[in-house]
Coordinates of C-alpha atoms in Angstrom, one line a residue:
X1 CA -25.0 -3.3 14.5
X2 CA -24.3 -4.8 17.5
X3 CA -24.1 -3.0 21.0
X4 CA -20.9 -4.0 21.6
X5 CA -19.7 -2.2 18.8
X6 CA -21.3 0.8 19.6
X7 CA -18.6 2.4 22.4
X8 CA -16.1 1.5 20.3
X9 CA -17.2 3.6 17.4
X10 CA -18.0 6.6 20.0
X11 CA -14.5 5.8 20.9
X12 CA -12.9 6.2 17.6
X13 CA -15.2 9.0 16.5
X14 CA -13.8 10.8 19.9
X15 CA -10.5 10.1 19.4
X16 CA -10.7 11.7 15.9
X17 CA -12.6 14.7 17.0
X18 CA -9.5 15.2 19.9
X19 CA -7.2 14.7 17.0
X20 CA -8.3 17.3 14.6
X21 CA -8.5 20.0 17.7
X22 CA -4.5 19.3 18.2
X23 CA -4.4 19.7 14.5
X24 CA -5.9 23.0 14.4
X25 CA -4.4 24.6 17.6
X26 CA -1.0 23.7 15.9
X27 CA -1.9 25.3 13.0
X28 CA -3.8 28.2 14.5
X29 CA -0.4 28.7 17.1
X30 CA 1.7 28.6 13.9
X31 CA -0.1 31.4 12.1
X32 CA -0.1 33.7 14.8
X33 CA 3.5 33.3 14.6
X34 CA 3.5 34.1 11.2
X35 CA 1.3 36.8 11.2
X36 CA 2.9 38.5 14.3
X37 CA 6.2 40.1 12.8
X38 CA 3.7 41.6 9.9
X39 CA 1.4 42.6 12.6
X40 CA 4.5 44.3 14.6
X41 CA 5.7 46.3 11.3
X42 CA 2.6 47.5 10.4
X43 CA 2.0 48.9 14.2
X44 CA 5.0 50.4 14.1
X45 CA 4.4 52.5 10.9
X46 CA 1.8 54.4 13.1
X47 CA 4.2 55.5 15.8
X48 CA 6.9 57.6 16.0
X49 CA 10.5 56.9 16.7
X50 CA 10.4 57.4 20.0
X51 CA 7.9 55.3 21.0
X52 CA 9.3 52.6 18.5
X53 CA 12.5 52.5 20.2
X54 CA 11.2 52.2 23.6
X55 CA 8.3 49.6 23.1
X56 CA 6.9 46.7 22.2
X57 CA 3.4 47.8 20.0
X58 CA 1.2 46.0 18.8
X59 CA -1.8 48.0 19.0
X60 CA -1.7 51.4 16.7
X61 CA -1.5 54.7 17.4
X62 CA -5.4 55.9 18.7
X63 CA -4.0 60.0 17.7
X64 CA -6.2 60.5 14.5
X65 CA -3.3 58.7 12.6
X66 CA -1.0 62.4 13.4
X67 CA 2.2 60.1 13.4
X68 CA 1.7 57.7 10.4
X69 CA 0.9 60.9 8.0
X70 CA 4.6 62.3 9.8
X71 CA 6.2 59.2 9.0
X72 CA 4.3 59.5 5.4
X73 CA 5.7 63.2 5.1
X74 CA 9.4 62.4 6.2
X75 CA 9.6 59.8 3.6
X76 CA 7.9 62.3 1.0
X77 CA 10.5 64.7 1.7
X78 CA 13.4 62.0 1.6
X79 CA 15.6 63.0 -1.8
X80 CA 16.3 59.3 -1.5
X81 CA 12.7 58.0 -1.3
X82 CA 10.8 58.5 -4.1
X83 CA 7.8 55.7 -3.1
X84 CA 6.4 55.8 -6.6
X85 CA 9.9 55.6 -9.0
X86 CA 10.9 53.0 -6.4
X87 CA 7.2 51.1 -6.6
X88 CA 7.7 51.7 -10.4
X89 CA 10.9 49.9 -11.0
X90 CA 10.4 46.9 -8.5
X91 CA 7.2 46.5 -10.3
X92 CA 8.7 46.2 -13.6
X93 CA 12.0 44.4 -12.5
X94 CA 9.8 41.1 -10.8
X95 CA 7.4 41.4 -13.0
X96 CA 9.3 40.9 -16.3
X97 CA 12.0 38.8 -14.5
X98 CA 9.4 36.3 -13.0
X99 CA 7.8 36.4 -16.2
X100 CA 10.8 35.4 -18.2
X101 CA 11.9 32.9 -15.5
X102 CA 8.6 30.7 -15.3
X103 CA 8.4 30.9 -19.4
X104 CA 11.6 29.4 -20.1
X105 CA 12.5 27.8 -17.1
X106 CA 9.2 25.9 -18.3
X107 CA 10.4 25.8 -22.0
X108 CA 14.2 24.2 -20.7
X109 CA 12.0 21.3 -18.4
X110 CA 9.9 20.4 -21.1
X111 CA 12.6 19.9 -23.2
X112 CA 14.5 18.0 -21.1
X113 CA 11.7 16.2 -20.2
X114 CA 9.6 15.2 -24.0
X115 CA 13.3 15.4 -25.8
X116 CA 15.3 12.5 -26.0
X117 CA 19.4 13.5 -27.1
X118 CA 22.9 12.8 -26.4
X119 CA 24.4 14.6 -23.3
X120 CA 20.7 15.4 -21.8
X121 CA 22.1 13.8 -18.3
X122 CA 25.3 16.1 -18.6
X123 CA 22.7 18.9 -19.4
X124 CA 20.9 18.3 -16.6
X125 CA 23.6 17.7 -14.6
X126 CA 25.5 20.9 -15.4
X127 CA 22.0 22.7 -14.6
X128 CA 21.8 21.3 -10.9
X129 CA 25.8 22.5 -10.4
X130 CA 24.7 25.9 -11.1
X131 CA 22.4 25.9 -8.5
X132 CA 25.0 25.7 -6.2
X133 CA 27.2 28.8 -7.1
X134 CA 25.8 31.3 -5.0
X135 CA 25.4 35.0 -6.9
X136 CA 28.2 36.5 -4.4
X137 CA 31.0 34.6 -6.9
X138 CA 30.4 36.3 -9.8
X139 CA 28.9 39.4 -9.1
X140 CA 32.4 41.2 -10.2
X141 CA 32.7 39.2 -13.2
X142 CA 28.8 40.2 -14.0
X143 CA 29.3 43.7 -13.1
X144 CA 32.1 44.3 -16.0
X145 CA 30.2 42.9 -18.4
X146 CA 27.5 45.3 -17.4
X147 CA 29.8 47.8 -17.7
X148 CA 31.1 47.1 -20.9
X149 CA 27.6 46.8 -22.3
X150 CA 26.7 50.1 -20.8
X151 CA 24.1 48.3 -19.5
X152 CA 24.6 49.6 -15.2
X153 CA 22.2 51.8 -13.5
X154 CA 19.4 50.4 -16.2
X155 CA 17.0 47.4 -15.3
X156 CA 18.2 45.0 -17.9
X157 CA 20.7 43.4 -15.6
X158 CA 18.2 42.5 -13.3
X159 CA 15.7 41.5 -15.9
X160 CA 17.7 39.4 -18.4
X161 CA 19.6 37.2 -16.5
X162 CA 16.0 35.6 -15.0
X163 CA 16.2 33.6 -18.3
X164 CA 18.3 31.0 -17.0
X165 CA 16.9 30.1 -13.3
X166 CA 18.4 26.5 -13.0
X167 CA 16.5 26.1 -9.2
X168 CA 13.0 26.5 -11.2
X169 CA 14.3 24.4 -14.3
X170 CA 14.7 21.5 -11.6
X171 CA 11.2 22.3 -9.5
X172 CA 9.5 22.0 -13.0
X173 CA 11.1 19.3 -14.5
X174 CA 11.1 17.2 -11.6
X175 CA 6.9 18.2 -11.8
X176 CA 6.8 16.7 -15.5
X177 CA 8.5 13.5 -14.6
X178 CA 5.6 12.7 -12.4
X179 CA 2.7 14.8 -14.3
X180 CA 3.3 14.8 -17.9
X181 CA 2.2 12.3 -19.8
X182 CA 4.6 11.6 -23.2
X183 CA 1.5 10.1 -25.1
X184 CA -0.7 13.2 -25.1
X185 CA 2.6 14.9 -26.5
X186 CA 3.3 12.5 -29.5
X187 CA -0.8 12.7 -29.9
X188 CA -0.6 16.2 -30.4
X189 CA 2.1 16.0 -32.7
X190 CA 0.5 12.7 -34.9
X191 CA -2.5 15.5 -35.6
X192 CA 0.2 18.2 -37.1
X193 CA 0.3 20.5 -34.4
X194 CA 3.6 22.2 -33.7
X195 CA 6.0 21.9 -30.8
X196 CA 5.2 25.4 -30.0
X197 CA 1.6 24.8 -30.2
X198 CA 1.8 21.7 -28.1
X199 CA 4.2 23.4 -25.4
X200 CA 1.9 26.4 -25.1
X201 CA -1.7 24.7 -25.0
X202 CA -1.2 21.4 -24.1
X203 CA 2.2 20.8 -21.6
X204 CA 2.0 24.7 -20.4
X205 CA -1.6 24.6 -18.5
X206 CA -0.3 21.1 -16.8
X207 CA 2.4 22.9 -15.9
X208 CA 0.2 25.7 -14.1
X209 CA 0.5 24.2 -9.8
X210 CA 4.7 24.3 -10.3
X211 CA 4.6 27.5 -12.7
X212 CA 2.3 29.2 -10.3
X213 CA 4.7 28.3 -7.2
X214 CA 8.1 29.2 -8.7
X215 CA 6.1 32.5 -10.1
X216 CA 5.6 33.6 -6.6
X217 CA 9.2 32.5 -5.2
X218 CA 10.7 34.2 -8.0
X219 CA 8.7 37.7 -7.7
X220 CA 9.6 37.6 -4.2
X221 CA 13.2 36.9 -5.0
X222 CA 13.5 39.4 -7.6
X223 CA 11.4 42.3 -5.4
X224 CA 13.0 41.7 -2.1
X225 CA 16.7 41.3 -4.0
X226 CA 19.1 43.6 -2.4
X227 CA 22.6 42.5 -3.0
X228 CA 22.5 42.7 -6.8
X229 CA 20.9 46.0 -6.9
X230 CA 23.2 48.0 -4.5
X231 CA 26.1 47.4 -6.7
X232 CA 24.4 47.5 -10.1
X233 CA 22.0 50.7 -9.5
X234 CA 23.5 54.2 -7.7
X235 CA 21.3 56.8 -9.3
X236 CA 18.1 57.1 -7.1
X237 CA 15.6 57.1 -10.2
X238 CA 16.7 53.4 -11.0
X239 CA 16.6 52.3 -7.4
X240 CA 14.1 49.8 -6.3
X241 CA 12.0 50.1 -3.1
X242 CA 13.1 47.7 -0.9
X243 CA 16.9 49.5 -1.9
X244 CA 15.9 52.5 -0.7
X245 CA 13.8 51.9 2.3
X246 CA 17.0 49.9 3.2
X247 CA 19.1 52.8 2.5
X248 CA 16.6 55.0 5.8
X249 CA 18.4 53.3 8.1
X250 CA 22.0 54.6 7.1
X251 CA 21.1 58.2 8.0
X252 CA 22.7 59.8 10.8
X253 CA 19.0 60.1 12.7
X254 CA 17.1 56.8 12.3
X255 CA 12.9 57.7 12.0
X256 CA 12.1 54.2 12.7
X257 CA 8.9 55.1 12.8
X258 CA 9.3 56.2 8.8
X259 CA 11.5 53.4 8.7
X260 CA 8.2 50.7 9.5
X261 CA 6.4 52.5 7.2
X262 CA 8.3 52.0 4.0
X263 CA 9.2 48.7 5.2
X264 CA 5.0 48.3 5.4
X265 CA 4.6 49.9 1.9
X266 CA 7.3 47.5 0.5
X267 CA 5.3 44.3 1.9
X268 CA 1.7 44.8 0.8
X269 CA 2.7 44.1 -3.0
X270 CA 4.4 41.1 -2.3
X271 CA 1.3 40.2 0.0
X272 CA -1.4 40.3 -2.6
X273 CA 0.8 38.8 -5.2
X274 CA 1.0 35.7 -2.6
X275 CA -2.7 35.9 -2.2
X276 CA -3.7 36.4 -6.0
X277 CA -1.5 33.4 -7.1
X278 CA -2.3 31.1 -4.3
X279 CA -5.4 30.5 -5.5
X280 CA -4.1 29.1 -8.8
X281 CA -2.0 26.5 -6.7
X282 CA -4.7 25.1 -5.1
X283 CA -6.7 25.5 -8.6
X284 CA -4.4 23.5 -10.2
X285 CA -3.4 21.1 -7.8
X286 CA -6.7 19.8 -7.3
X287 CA -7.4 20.0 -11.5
X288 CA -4.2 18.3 -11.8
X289 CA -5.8 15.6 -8.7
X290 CA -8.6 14.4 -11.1
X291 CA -6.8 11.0 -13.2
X292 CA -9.1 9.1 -15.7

């Protein structure tokens, strides 16, 4: 190597090291910005309302935890906050609606995708239109036919409907387009397996980087959801949590410091959900990185 070269490769090296230090105070400045409102909740829950309305925390409460067990007991005594019916039923509503919305949302791509039939562009079409009605059209429409099924203050109308997500029928499908090769399809069929067969353990686990990222906007759709829920569920033992930590603020005396604290209890599911299905994103992603 010649000496002449040498400056210009401490140069370069320098210049990438300065580079990547932007790159991570950026990022670093970004989290903390992220982090902070979660940060200022959970602060909160350990402090009375007092103290909540007149400060900025975010450092707890150094009292032996005296106010976060009062906020804990005014929301134990709440006839409208029942933490574990509420817990219950949002745990059963996003669970089952996610689940149904990632299966056949899946189901609809792939056969959009693999199928070739009259009117699929019309189909397809029609599916990305729907995206566009926002829910606030036909909630009154909806709500009837609740009614007439005797189907309101149950979960099914917020579970059933999660069959037809058009948003994650387009996310997916536009995955297979780029992902899913047609030849390991007809492959699986020229050695007599069904279409189930083939859709289940063959198109499904290529599927797992855009099932596992619509899985976690759709549980967080379904379990922070508050519009369809007020109007479909009045009796407290249906209500889900985020509905009734909402419904703590409409009391005549606001405990904001109770208020932070079902606000905090709310959050942590949705947190480790986030955190347990990241790690298959990344999983998958960099399985699905690896051509031959």
């Amino acid at each position: 190597m010649a000496k002449n070269d040498e400056p210009k490769l401490h140069s370069k090296s320098g210049q990438i090291a300065f580079e990547s230090t932007i790159v991570y105070v950026v990022v670093i400045f970004f989290a903390i910005l992220a982090i902070i409102p979660f940060w200022y909740m959970f602060m909160n829950a350990t402090w009375d309302s007092v103290h909540v309305q007149s400060h900025f925390l975010l450092y707890p409460k150094f009292d032996g935890f005296k106010s976060l067990r009062a906020n804990w007991a005014y929301l134990a005594n709440k006839a409208s906050f029942k933490f574990a019916r509420g817990f219950f039923n949002s745990a059963v509503i996003s669970t089952s609606a996610t689940l149904l919305t990632v299966y056949f949302s899946a189901l609809t791509a792939y056969g959009l995708t693999v199928y070739q039939f009259k009117g699929k562009k019309t189909i397809f079409a029609i599916i990305v239109g729907v995206m566009m009605v926002p829910t606030a059209v036909n909630i009154t429409g909806f709500y009837k036919l609740m009614e007439t099924m005797n189907l309101i203050n149950t979960k099914w109308p917020l579970i059933l409907p999660a069959i037809a997500a058009p948003s994650t029928v387009f996310f997916i499908k536009q995955y297979l387009d780029s992902s899913l090769s047609v030849e390991i399809i007809e492959a699986s069929r020229i050695d007599g397996a069904g279409e189930f067969f083939t859709f289940n353990k063959i198109c499904l686990p290529i599927m797992i980087p855009a099932v596992a990222t619509q899985a976690i906007f759709s549980f967080l759709g379904s379990w922070n959801n508050f519009f369809a829920p007020s109007i479909l569920l009045t009796k407290t033992s249906e209500k889900t949590l985020p509905l009734m930590v909402a419904l703590l603020s409409s009391d005549r005396v606001v405990e904001y410091g109770a208020v932070y604290l079902g606000l905090s209890a709310s959050v942590v599911p949705v947190v480790i959900v986030y955190a347990f299905l990241q790690r298959f994103i990344i999983q998958g992603v960099a399985a699905g990185g690896v051509k031959e």
